[in-house]
PDB file of C-alpha atoms in Angstrom:
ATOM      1  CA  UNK A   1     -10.386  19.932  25.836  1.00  0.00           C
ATOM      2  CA  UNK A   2      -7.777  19.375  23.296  1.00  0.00           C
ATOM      3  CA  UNK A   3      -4.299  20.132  24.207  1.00  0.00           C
ATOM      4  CA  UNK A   4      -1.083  20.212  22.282  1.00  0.00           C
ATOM      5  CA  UNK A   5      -0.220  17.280  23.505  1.00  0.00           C
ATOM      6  CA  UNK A   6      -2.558  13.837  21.456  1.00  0.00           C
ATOM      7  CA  UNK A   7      -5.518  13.198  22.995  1.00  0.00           C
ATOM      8  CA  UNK A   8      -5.812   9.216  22.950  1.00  0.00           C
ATOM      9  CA  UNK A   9      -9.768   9.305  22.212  1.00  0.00           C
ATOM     10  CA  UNK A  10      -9.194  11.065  19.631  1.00  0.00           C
ATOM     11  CA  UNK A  11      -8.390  10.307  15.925  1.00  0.00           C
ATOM     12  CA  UNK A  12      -4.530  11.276  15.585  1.00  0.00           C
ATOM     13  CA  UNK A  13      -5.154  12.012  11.895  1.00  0.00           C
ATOM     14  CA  UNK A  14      -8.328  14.147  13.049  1.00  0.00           C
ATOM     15  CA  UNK A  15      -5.955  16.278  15.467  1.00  0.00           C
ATOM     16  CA  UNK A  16      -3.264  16.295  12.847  1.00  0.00           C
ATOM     17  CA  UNK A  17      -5.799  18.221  10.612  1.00  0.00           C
ATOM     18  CA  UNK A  18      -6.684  20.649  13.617  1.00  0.00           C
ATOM     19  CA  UNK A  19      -2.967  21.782  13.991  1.00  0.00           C
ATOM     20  CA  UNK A  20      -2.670  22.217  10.284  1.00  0.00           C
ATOM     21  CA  UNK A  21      -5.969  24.229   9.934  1.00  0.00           C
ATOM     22  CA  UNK A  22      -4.232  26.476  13.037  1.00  0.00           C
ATOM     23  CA  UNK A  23      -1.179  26.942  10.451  1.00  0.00           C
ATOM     24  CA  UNK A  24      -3.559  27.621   7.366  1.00  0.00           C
ATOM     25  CA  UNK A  25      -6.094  29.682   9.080  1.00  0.00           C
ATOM     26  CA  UNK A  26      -6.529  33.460   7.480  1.00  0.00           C
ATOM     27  CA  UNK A  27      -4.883  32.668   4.437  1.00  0.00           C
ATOM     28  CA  UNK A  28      -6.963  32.227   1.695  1.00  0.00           C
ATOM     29  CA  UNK A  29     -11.054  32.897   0.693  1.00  0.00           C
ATOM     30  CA  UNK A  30     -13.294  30.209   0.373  1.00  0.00           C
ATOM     31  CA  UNK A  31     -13.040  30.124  -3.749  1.00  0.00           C
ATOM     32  CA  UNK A  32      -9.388  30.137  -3.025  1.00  0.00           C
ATOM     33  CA  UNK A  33     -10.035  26.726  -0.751  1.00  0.00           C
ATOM     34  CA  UNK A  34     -12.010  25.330  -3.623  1.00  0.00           C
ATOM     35  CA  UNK A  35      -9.642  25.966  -6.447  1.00  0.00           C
ATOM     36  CA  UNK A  36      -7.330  24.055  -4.567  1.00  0.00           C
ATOM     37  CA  UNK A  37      -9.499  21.309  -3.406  1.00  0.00           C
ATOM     38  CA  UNK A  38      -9.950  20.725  -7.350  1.00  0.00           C
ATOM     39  CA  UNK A  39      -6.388  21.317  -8.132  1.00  0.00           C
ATOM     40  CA  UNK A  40      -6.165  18.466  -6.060  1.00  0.00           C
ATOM     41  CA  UNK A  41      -8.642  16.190  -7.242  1.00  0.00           C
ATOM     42  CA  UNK A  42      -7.660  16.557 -10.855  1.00  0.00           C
ATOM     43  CA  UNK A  43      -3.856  15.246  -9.807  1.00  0.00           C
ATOM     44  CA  UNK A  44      -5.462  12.155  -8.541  1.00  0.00           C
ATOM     45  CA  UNK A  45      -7.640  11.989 -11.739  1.00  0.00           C
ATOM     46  CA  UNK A  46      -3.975  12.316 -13.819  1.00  0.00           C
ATOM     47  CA  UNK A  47      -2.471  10.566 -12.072  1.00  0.00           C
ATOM     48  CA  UNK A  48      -4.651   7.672 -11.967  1.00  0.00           C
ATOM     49  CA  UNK A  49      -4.206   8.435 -15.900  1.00  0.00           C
ATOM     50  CA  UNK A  50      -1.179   7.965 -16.213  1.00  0.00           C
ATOM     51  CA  UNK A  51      -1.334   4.493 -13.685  1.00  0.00           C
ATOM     52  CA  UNK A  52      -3.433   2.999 -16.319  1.00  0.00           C
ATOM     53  CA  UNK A  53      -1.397   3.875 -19.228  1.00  0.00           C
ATOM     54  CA  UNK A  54       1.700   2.462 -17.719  1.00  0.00           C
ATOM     55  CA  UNK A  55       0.108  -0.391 -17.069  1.00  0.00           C
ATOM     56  CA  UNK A  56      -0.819  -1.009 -20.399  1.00  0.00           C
ATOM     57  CA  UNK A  57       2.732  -0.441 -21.748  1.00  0.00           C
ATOM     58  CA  UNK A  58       3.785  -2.943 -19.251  1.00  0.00           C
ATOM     59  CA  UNK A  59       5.785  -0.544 -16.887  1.00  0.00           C
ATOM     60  CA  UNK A  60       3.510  -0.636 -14.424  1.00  0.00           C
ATOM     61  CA  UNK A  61       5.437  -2.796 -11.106  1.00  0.00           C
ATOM     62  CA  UNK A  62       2.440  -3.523  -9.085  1.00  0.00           C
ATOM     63  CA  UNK A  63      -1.060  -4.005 -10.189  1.00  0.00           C
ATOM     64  CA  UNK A  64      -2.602  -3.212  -6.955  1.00  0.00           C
ATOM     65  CA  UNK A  65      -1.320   0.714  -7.223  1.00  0.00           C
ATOM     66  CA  UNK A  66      -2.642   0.709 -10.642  1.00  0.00           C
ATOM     67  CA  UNK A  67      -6.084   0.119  -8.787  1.00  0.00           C
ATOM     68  CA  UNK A  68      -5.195   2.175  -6.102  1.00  0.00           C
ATOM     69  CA  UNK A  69      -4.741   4.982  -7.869  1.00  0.00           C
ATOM     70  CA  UNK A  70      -8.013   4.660  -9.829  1.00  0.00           C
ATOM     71  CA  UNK A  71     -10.200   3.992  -7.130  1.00  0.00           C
ATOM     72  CA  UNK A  72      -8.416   7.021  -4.975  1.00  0.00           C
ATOM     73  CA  UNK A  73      -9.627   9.313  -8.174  1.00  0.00           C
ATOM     74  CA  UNK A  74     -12.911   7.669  -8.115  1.00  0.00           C
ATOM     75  CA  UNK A  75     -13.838   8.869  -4.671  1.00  0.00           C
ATOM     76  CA  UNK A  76     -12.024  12.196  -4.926  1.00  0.00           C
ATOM     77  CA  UNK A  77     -14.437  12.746  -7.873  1.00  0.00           C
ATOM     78  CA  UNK A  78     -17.610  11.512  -6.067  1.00  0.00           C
ATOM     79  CA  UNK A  79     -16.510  13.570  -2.846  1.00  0.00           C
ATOM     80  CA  UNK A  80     -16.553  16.989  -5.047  1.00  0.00           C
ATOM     81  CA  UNK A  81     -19.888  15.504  -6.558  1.00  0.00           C
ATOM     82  CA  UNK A  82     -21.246  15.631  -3.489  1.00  0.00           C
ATOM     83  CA  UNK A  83     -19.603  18.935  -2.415  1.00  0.00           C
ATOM     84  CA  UNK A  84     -20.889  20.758  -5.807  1.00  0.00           C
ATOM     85  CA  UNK A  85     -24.601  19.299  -4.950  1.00  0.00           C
ATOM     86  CA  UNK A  86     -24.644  21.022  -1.498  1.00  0.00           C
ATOM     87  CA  UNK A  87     -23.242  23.913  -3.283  1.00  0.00           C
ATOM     88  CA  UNK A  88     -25.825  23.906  -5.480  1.00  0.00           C
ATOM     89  CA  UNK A  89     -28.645  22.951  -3.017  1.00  0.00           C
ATOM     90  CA  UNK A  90     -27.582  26.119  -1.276  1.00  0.00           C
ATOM     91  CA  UNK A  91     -27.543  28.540  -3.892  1.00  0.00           C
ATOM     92  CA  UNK A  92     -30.689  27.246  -4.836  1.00  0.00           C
ATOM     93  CA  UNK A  93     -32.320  27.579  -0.984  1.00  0.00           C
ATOM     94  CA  UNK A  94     -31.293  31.051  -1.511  1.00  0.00           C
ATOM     95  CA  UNK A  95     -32.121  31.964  -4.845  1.00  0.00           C
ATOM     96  CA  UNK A  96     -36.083  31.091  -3.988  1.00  0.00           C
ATOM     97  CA  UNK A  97     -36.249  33.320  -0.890  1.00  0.00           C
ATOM     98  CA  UNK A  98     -39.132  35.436  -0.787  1.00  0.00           C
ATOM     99  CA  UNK A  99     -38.091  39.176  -1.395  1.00  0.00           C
TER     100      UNK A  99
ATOM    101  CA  UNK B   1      -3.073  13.817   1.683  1.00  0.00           C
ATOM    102  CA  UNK B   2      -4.340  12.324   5.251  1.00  0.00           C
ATOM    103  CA  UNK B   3      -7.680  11.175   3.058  1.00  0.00           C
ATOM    104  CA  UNK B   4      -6.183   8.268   1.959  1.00  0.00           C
ATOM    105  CA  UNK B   5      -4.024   7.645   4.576  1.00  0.00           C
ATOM    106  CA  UNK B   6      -5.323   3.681   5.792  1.00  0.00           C
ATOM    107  CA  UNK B   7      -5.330   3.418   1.603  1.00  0.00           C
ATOM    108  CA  UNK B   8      -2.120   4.288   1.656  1.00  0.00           C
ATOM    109  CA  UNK B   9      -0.893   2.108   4.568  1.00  0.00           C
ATOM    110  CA  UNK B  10      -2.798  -1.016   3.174  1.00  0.00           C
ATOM    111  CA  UNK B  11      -1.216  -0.042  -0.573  1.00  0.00           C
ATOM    112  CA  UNK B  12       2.617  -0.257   1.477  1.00  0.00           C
ATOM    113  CA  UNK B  13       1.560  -3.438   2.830  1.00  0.00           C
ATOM    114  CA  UNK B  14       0.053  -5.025  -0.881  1.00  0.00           C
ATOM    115  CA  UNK B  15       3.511  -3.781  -1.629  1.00  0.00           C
ATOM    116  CA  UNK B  16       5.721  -5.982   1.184  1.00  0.00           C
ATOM    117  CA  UNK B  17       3.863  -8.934   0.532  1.00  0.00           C
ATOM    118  CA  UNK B  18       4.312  -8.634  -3.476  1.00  0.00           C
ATOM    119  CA  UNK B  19       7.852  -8.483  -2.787  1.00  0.00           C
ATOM    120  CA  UNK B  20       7.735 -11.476  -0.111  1.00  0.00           C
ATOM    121  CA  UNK B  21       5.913 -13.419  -2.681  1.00  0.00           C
ATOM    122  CA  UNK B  22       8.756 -12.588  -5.162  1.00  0.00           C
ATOM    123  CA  UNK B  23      11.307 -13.693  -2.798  1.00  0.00           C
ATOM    124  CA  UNK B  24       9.649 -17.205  -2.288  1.00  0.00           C
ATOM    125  CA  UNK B  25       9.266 -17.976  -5.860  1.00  0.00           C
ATOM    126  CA  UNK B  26      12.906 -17.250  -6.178  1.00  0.00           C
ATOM    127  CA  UNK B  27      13.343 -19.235  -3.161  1.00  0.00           C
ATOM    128  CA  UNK B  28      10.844 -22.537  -5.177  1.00  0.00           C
ATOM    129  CA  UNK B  29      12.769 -21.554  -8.710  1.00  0.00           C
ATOM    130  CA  UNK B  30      16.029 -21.755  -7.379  1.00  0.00           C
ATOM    131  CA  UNK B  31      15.586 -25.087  -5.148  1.00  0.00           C
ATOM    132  CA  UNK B  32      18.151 -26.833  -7.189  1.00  0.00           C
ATOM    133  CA  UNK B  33      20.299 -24.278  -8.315  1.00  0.00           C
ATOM    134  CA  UNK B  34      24.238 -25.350  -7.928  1.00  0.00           C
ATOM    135  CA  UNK B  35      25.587 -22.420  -9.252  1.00  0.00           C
ATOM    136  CA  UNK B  36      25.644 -18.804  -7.998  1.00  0.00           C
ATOM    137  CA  UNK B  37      27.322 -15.741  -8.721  1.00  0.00           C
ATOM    138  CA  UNK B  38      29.355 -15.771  -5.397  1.00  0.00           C
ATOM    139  CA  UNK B  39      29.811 -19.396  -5.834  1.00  0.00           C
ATOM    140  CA  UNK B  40      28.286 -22.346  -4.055  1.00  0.00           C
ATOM    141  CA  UNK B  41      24.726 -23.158  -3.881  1.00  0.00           C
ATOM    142  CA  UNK B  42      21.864 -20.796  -4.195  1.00  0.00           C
ATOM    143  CA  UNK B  43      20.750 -19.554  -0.623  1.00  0.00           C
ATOM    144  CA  UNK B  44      17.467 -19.328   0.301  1.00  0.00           C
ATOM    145  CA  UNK B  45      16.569 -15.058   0.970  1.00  0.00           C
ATOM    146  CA  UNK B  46      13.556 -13.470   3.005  1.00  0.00           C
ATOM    147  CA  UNK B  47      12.796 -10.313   3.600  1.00  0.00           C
ATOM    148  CA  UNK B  48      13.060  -8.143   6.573  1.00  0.00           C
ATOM    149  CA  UNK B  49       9.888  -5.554   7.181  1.00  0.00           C
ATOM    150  CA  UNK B  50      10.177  -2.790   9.339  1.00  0.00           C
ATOM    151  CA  UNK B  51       7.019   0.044  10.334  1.00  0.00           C
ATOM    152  CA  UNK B  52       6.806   3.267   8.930  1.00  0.00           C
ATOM    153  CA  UNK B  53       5.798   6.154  10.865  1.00  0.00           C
ATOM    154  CA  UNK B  54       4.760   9.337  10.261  1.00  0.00           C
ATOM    155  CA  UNK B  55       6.929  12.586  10.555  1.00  0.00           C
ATOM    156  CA  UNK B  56       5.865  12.841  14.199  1.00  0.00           C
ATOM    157  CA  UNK B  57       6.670   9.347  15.075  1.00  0.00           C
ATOM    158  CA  UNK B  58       3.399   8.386  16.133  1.00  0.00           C
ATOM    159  CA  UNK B  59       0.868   7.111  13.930  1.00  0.00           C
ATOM    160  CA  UNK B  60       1.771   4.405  11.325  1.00  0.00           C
ATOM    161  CA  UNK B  61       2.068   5.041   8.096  1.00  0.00           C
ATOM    162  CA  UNK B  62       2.454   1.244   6.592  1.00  0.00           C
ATOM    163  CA  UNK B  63       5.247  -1.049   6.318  1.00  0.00           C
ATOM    164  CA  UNK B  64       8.702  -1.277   4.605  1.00  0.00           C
ATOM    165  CA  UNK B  65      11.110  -3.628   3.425  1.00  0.00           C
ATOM    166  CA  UNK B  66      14.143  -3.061   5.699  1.00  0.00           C
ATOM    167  CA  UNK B  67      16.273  -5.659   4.049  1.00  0.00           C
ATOM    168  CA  UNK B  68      16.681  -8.736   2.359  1.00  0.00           C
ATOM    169  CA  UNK B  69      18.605 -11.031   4.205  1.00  0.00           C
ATOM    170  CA  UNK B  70      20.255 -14.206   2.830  1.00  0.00           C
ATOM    171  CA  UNK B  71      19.734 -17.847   4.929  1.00  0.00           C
ATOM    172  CA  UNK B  72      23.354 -18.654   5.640  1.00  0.00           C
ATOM    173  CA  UNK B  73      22.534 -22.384   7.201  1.00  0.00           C
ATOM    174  CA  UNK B  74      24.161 -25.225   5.253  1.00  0.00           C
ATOM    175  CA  UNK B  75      22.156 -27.305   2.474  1.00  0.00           C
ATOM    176  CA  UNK B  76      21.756 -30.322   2.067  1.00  0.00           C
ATOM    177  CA  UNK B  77      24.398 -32.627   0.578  1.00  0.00           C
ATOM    178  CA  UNK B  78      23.459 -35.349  -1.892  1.00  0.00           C
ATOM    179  CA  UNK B  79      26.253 -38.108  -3.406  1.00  0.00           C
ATOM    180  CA  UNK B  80      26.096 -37.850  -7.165  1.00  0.00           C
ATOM    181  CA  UNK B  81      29.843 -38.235  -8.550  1.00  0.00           C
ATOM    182  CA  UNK B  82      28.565 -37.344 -12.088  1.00  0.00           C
ATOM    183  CA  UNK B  83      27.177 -33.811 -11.010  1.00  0.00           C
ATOM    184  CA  UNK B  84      29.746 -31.574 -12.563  1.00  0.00           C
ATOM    185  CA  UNK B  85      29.432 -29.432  -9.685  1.00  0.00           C
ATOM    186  CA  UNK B  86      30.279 -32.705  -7.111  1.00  0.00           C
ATOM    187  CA  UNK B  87      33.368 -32.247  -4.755  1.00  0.00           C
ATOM    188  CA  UNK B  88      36.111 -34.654  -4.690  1.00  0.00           C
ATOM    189  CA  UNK B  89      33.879 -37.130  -2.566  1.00  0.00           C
ATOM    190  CA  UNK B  90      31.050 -37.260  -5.136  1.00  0.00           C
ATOM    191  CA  UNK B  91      28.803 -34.967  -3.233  1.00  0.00           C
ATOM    192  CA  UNK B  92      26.883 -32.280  -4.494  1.00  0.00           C
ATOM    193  CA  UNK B  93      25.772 -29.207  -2.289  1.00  0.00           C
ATOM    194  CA  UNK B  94      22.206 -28.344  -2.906  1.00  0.00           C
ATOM    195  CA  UNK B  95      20.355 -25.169  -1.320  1.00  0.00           C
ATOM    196  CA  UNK B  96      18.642 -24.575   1.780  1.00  0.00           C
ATOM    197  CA  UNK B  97      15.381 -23.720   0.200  1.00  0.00           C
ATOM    198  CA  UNK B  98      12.552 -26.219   2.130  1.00  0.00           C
ATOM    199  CA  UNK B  99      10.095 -26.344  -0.234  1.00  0.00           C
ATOM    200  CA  UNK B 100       7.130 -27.098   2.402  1.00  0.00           C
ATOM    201  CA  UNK B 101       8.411 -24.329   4.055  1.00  0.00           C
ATOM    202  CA  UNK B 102       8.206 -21.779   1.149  1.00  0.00           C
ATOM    203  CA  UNK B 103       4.621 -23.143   0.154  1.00  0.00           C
ATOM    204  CA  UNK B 104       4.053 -22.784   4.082  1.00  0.00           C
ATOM    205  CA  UNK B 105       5.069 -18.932   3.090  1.00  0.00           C
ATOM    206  CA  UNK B 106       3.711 -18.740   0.137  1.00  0.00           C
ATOM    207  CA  UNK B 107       0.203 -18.823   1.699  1.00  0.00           C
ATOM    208  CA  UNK B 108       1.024 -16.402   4.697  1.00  0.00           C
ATOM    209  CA  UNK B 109       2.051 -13.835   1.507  1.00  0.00           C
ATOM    210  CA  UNK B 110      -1.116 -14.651  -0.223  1.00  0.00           C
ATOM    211  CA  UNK B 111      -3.224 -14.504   3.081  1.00  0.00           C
ATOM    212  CA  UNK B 112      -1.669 -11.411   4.422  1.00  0.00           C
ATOM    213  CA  UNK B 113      -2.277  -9.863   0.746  1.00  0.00           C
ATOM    214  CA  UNK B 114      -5.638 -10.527   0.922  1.00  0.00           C
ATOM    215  CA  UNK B 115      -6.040  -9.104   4.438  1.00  0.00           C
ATOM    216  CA  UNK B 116      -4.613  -5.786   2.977  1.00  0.00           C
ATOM    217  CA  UNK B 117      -6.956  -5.765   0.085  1.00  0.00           C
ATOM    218  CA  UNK B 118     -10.014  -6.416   2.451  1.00  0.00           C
ATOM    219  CA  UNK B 119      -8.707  -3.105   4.966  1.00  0.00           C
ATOM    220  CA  UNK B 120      -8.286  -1.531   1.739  1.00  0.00           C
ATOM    221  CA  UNK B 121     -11.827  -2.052   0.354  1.00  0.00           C
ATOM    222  CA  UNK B 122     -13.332  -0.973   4.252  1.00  0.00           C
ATOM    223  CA  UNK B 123     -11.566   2.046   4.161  1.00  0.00           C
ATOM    224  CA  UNK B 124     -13.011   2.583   0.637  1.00  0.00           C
ATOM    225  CA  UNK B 125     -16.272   1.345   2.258  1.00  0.00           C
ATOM    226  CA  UNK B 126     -16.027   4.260   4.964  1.00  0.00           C
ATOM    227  CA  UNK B 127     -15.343   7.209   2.987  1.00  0.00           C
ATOM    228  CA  UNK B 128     -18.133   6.254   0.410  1.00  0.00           C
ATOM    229  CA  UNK B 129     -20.751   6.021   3.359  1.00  0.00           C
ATOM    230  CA  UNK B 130     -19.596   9.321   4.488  1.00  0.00           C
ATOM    231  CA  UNK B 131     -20.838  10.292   1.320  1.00  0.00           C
ATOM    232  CA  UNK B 132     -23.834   9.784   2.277  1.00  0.00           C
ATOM    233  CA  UNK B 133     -24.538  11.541   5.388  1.00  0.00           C
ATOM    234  CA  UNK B 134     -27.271  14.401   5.059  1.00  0.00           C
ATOM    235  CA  UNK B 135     -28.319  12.549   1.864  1.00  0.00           C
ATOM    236  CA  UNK B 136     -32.328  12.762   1.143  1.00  0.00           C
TER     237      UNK B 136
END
């Protein structure tokens, strides 16, 4: 049972989620959801972009969120890989049902 | 974006230890320095970290540098009349900066950067073998 209150055995980020998904619910389809989930993934792409070019004009301050921001980009990216193949896999299950 | 939240936390801490690092090779430059701008001999700074947390005060979100605070213990005191900066007894007042103790430092910072950038690469570990549940 998950109450308001944090439950201890229970990823704080994961509950975190849960109350926001309470606030989000209803508004919203599901091309909506992925429109923004890509909207999303393409900031990290620019701005993992725009890390590297700084670095090579030598304004980057720290190498390390140079690399952060690249390799944050990289997984977004392989996450909506992986999202579009299920899509895909799905549509696909469907489109060779027997009519 | 809670995805890359331990990223995050480990990129705050890469941070603090940069700037730790920073501090101690000012500390190691400026082991003989006479002159300052408020006068005297350089003193030997470290910085202060503090934890973050998140908006509801619970979870961490990484670390920050609450200040930088200055050693104000004496140096030590070496007789050289010709030193232009020598008081009237011949004795010049160098900084407080132990240099054992900074290289001492010096490998904490590296170690505890290291430490960050091996949390950082398991978390990136983690969310890549997520990946790969319900792969065929």
């Amino acid at each position: 049972m998950i109450t308001e209150a944090l439950n201890p055995y229970i990823p704080v980020a994961w509950q975190q989620t849960q109350m926001q998904e309470k606030v989000q619910a209803g508004d919203g389809d599901f091309a909506h959801m992925l429109k923004d989930a890509l909207n999303g993934v393409n900031k990290l792409q620019v701005k993992a972009d725009e890390a590297a070019l700084q670095l090579a004009n030598g304004q980057a301050e720290d190498v390390h969120q140079v690399m952060i921001a690249v390799e944050q980009a990289m997984l977004a990216m392989q996450l909506t890989v992986q999202i579009r193949n299920k899509v895909i896999e799905a549509y696909q299950e469907i489109a060779r049902m027997q009519i | 974006m809670s995805l890359f939240s331990s990223m995050l936390t480990s990129a705050s801490g890469l941070t603090a230890e940069r700037l730790r690092l920073d501090l101690i090779a000012g500390n190691i430059a400026n082991a003989r320095t006479t002159r300052t701008a408020e006068g005297g001999p350089y003193r030997r700074k470290s910085a202060v970290f503090a934890e973050v947390l998140d908006r509801a005060g619970r979870a961490g979100r990484g670390v920050k540098v609450a200040a930088i605070t200055v050693d104000r213990t004496e140096g030590r005191l070496e007789y050289d009349p010709q030193h232009p900066d020598a008081n009237e007894d011949g004795y010049v007042a160098y900084p407080n900066v132990d240099i054992l103790q900074e290289m001492v430092d010096m490998i904490t910072a590296s170690r505890s950067y290291e430490a960050n950038v091996t949390a950082l690469n398991a978390a990136k570990s983690m969310f890549l073998k997520a990946l790969e549940i319900g792969r065929r």
